[in-house]
Amino acid sequence: MNPRLALGITFLSIFSVLVACSSHKTKVFNVKKYGAVGNNKTENSKAFMKAWADSCKWRGKSSVFIPKGTYHLESIVLKGPCNGRKEFVIKGMLRSPNQPSSFFIGHWITFQNINNLRIHGGGTLDGQGASAWPYNKCKTGSCKPLPVSLRLDFVNDSEISDIKSLNSKNFHFNLFACNRVKIRRVTLSAPADSPNTDGIHVSSSGNINIDKTVISTGDDCVSIGPGNRDIHITNTFCGPGHGISVGSMGKSGTKEDVTSISVVNCTFRGTLNGVQIKTWPEPKAAGGYATNFTYDNILMENVDNPIFINQQYCPFNLCNPQGSSKIQISNIIFRNIWGTSTTKDAVKLKCSKSNPCHNIALENINLIGPGGVASSSCSNVHGRSRGRQKPPSCLS
Ligand SMILES: *[C@@H]1O[C@H](CO)[C@@H](O)[C@H](O)[C@H]1NC(C)=O
Ligand SMILES: *[C@@H]1O[C@H](CO)[C@@H](O)[C@H](O)[C@H]1NC(C)=O
Ligand SMILES: *[C@@H]1O[C@H](CO)[C@@H](O)[C@H](O)[C@H]1NC(C)=O
């Protein structure tokens, strides 16, 4: 045979094998085959865990499938590592327990140590938070854990899309030590007065993209904790809620950095804060830095504190307010931010006395306060302003 032709045929057959493998059908593990019953009564955690274990072991693409129906589910941990790409397809409604005996554990549905996971399907996680919120005593300083609805721990190269989370008892989603995770077209909701129901809390993670997500909740819509880099939030709606926050940072004895954050093309409506960076005035903390953040193209509608750097963050007076934060904030751009503020103080840049903020930029700001009046205030900030400035900038 002509060697060129032989080579061609070899390539062709390798190619066909690859195509055959990648188009190989996803093996489906339906929770109903494992005894799950979606009758809004039966407890289903054993069936879910067995279906997950078999899907995880399966060599190749596979999915756990949850058909329509309402499935009661105690707290479960679904562990990897698994063989190949895994899906968790929620068509139905998963309902968390409403008995106090099941409350004081920090998680409801947890995925751990998994690569290539996709959670989707159009279904709902119902956290039944109203049954547990009265047990939240965090304001008094004795904070027993309540279940986070969905936890991802050590999960890489994954995606959560097209699901809803309703009335979580604690945070809706929590990502810890995750890399390259996309969250898209997700709807999170809980009442404005529900305690600690952050939408998405991310810590010690990298390359997380949150896109086209709608968050209406009682605490931060997104909170970006210590140890994060490359967290990008786009086309997201927040309200009610406490805004999109970086922090709180600088309370503990471990060094805490947050770098490369962006919030672009987002809307805030009726929220406590818009975009916020908060650090504790704790002089004994180990320090760290918050740098390279971009906030661009953001609409604020009736927001109490639209632009807020708060290095005197001290909820419930749990610190010495005369202290000075050891977190160094730098390279922050607030650009094209417009709309209405419910308070006069539309722009507040309160930086640390011992570690002043530097390279802070305000570009094209157009925020209107009550009665058309608004102001900006700066302390310990170095930076510049450009373009339109309403309120007049407190930076030179
Ligand atoms: C995810 O990535 C991190 C950092 O690259 C790695 O340490 C961790 O083991 C990975 N997780 C899994 C489940 O492979
Ligand atoms: C934000 O919106 C603008 C204008 O609609 C668009 O050009 C840009 O690509 C968007 N950016 C992102 C990151 O979605
Ligand atoms: C911040 O951005 C600058 C300019 O792009 C880059 O040189 C620097 O390494 C970044 N800092 C961090 C900690 O990523």
Coordinates of N, CA, C and O and ligand atoms in Angstrom, one line a residue, residues 211 234-235 264-265 297, ligand 2:
D211 N -22.3 33.8 35.9 CA -22.9 34.5 34.7 C -24.4 34.3 34.7 O -24.9 33.2 35.0
T234 N -20.6 38.2 35.9 CA -21.2 39.0 34.7 C -22.7 38.8 34.6 O -23.2 37.7 35.0
N235 N -23.3 39.8 34.1 CA -24.8 39.7 33.8 C -25.6 39.1 34.9 O -26.5 38.3 34.7
V264 N -19.0 42.8 36.2 CA -19.3 43.5 35.0 C -20.7 43.2 34.5 O -21.2 42.1 34.6
N265 N -21.3 44.3 34.0 CA -22.7 44.2 33.5 C -23.7 43.6 34.5 O -24.4 42.6 34.2
N297 N -19.7 48.9 34.4 CA -21.0 48.8 33.8 C -22.1 48.2 34.7 O -22.6 47.1 34.5
Ligands
LIG2 C1 -20.9 43.8 28.9 O1 -21.8 44.5 28.1 C2 -21.2 45.2 27.0 C3 -22.3 46.0 26.3 O2 -23.5 45.4 26.2 C4 -20.6 44.2 26.1 O3 -20.0 44.8 25.0 C5 -19.6 43.4 26.9 O4 -19.0 42.3 26.1 C6 -20.2 42.8 28.1 N1 -19.1 42.2 28.9 C7 -19.2 41.0 29.5 C8 -18.0 40.5 30.2 O5 -20.2 40.3 29.4

